[in-house]
Tab-separated table of C-alpha atoms in Angstrom:
chain	number	residue	atom	x	y	z
A	11	UNK	CA	-0.041	-0.049	0.298
A	12	UNK	CA	1.266	3.404	-0.798
A	13	UNK	CA	-1.288	5.569	-0.723
A	14	UNK	CA	-4.833	5.647	0.261
A	15	UNK	CA	-7.424	8.510	-0.586
A	16	UNK	CA	-10.307	8.821	1.470
A	17	UNK	CA	-12.924	10.998	0.446
A	18	UNK	CA	-15.070	13.373	2.957
A	19	UNK	CA	-17.425	11.274	5.046
A	20	UNK	CA	-21.504	11.998	4.872
A	21	UNK	CA	-22.881	13.625	7.578
A	22	UNK	CA	-24.487	9.820	8.412
A	23	UNK	CA	-20.685	8.628	8.533
A	24	UNK	CA	-19.000	11.729	10.370
A	25	UNK	CA	-21.347	11.233	13.456
A	26	UNK	CA	-20.884	7.179	13.469
A	27	UNK	CA	-17.238	8.386	13.651
A	28	UNK	CA	-17.509	10.684	16.501
A	29	UNK	CA	-19.260	8.136	19.157
A	30	UNK	CA	-17.187	5.315	18.249
A	31	UNK	CA	-13.806	7.485	18.674
A	32	UNK	CA	-15.677	8.044	21.836
A	33	UNK	CA	-15.761	4.432	22.320
A	34	UNK	CA	-11.774	4.452	21.420
A	35	UNK	CA	-10.551	6.975	23.566
A	36	UNK	CA	-10.075	5.057	26.915
A	37	UNK	CA	-8.148	1.879	24.970
A	38	UNK	CA	-5.643	4.317	23.941
A	39	UNK	CA	-5.217	6.488	26.930
A	40	UNK	CA	-5.059	2.884	28.311
A	41	UNK	CA	-2.327	1.781	25.664
A	42	UNK	CA	-4.244	-1.092	25.224
A	43	UNK	CA	-4.146	-3.596	22.383
A	44	UNK	CA	-9.112	-3.559	21.278
A	45	UNK	CA	-10.887	-6.129	20.854
A	46	UNK	CA	-14.182	-6.293	18.300
A	47	UNK	CA	-16.606	-8.560	17.833
A	48	UNK	CA	-18.134	-8.047	13.698
A	49	UNK	CA	-21.691	-9.321	14.293
A	50	UNK	CA	-22.344	-9.940	10.555
A	51	UNK	CA	-19.699	-12.360	10.105
A	52	UNK	CA	-19.917	-15.742	10.539
A	53	UNK	CA	-16.918	-16.416	12.649
A	54	UNK	CA	-18.042	-15.340	16.100
A	55	UNK	CA	-14.118	-14.938	17.143
A	56	UNK	CA	-13.140	-11.304	18.489
A	57	UNK	CA	-10.321	-9.382	16.159
A	58	UNK	CA	-7.610	-8.509	18.266
A	59	UNK	CA	-6.495	-5.021	16.926
A	60	UNK	CA	-2.742	-3.607	18.781
A	61	UNK	CA	-2.315	-0.548	20.468
A	62	UNK	CA	-0.548	1.278	17.626
A	63	UNK	CA	-3.501	0.260	15.049
A	64	UNK	CA	-6.055	1.680	18.157
A	65	UNK	CA	-4.015	4.739	17.988
A	66	UNK	CA	-4.013	5.138	14.238
A	67	UNK	CA	-7.780	4.123	14.138
A	68	UNK	CA	-8.873	7.100	16.718
A	69	UNK	CA	-6.947	9.891	14.668
A	70	UNK	CA	-8.797	8.651	11.872
A	71	UNK	CA	-12.213	8.474	13.030
A	72	UNK	CA	-11.683	11.451	14.435
A	73	UNK	CA	-10.862	13.529	10.717
A	74	UNK	CA	-13.965	11.300	9.356
A	75	UNK	CA	-15.687	13.081	12.563
A	76	UNK	CA	-14.895	15.996	11.945
A	77	UNK	CA	-15.685	16.309	7.947
A	78	UNK	CA	-12.465	15.867	6.821
A	79	UNK	CA	-10.695	13.634	3.953
A	80	UNK	CA	-7.880	11.353	4.863
A	81	UNK	CA	-4.874	9.766	3.106
A	82	UNK	CA	-2.904	7.278	5.101
A	83	UNK	CA	1.201	7.129	3.615
A	84	UNK	CA	3.673	5.451	5.221
A	85	UNK	CA	6.735	6.625	5.805
A	86	UNK	CA	8.808	4.609	3.468
A	87	UNK	CA	6.829	5.482	1.101
A	88	UNK	CA	8.766	7.370	-2.059
A	89	UNK	CA	6.511	10.253	-3.122
A	90	UNK	CA	6.601	12.297	-5.609
A	91	UNK	CA	7.256	15.766	-6.314
A	92	UNK	CA	3.674	17.126	-7.065
A	93	UNK	CA	2.775	14.503	-4.419
A	94	UNK	CA	5.361	15.892	-1.126
A	95	UNK	CA	4.568	19.591	-2.434
A	96	UNK	CA	0.474	18.678	-1.627
A	97	UNK	CA	1.203	17.253	1.313
A	98	UNK	CA	3.531	20.764	2.597
A	99	UNK	CA	0.680	23.001	0.881
A	100	UNK	CA	3.108	24.890	-1.275
A	101	UNK	CA	4.054	24.845	-5.619
A	102	UNK	CA	5.315	21.957	-6.216
A	103	UNK	CA	8.504	24.881	-8.038
A	104	UNK	CA	8.713	25.923	-4.151
A	105	UNK	CA	9.807	22.228	-3.378
A	106	UNK	CA	11.655	21.656	-6.269
A	107	UNK	CA	13.926	24.500	-4.053
A	108	UNK	CA	13.908	23.086	-1.191
A	109	UNK	CA	15.127	19.837	-2.551
A	110	UNK	CA	17.643	21.577	-4.793
A	111	UNK	CA	19.015	23.679	-1.461
A	112	UNK	CA	18.987	20.461	0.508
A	113	UNK	CA	16.942	21.282	2.352
A	114	UNK	CA	14.934	18.326	1.571
A	115	UNK	CA	16.852	14.784	0.602
A	116	UNK	CA	15.950	13.022	-2.423
A	117	UNK	CA	16.920	10.960	-4.658
A	118	UNK	CA	16.551	10.937	-8.307
A	119	UNK	CA	15.257	8.322	-10.739
A	120	UNK	CA	16.152	9.173	-14.294
A	121	UNK	CA	15.457	12.632	-14.687
A	122	UNK	CA	12.648	12.448	-11.449
A	123	UNK	CA	12.580	13.354	-8.167
A	124	UNK	CA	11.918	11.073	-5.432
A	125	UNK	CA	11.446	11.982	-1.384
A	126	UNK	CA	11.387	9.497	1.564
A	127	UNK	CA	7.408	10.477	3.410
A	128	UNK	CA	9.944	9.912	6.416
A	129	UNK	CA	12.033	13.055	5.111
A	130	UNK	CA	9.287	14.572	4.471
A	131	UNK	CA	7.415	14.899	7.492
A	132	UNK	CA	10.326	15.587	9.080
A	133	UNK	CA	11.130	19.140	7.364
A	134	UNK	CA	7.693	19.412	8.082
A	135	UNK	CA	7.874	18.233	12.203
A	136	UNK	CA	11.689	21.282	11.582
A	137	UNK	CA	9.462	23.694	9.999
A	138	UNK	CA	6.120	23.569	12.227
A	139	UNK	CA	9.246	24.168	15.024
A	140	UNK	CA	10.517	26.950	13.720
A	141	UNK	CA	7.903	28.808	13.142
A	142	UNK	CA	6.064	28.631	16.355
A	143	UNK	CA	9.433	29.218	17.701
A	144	UNK	CA	8.844	32.431	15.507
A	145	UNK	CA	5.321	33.416	16.503
A	146	UNK	CA	6.505	33.400	20.325
A	147	UNK	CA	9.113	35.782	19.686
A	148	UNK	CA	6.629	37.694	17.731
A	149	UNK	CA	3.881	37.539	20.455
A	150	UNK	CA	6.799	37.986	23.150
A	151	UNK	CA	7.854	41.353	21.310
A	152	UNK	CA	3.761	42.507	20.858
A	153	UNK	CA	3.800	41.895	24.974
A	154	UNK	CA	6.799	44.382	25.959
A	155	UNK	CA	5.725	47.123	22.965
A	156	UNK	CA	2.559	47.174	24.631
A	157	UNK	CA	1.013	46.503	21.621
A	158	UNK	CA	-1.866	43.399	23.258
A	159	UNK	CA	-3.166	47.070	25.535
A	160	UNK	CA	-5.103	48.755	22.514
């Protein structure tokens, strides 16, 4: 599986996801495997989900409950420049500048660049951290200058 894109859920599915999330949260907090009994199936043995899958399922259900589309991409996946740009929500030319400047590692396959999802997420986390630090600094400067008193 490389990537599975799922469209936004309808209203009924969002509500089902909201209810399911509430039932799964205690298992995520306790870091316990979850046993699910599939009622419609002939085999009545419970399906056991490992702790990591339960946490991922909770995240997916939360996104569905909020009405969002979902894409699941494994960290080892190689992305095209267009896919990577879409994930970062930047233009493809801007992403290529990041690649060429060494900000994000990549490899070439013929003439095409490929980016590991893991490297892309590492860059995104670093970028988000820098952005938060800059915002914190702006808030501090604004407080020092008394701009919040306006």
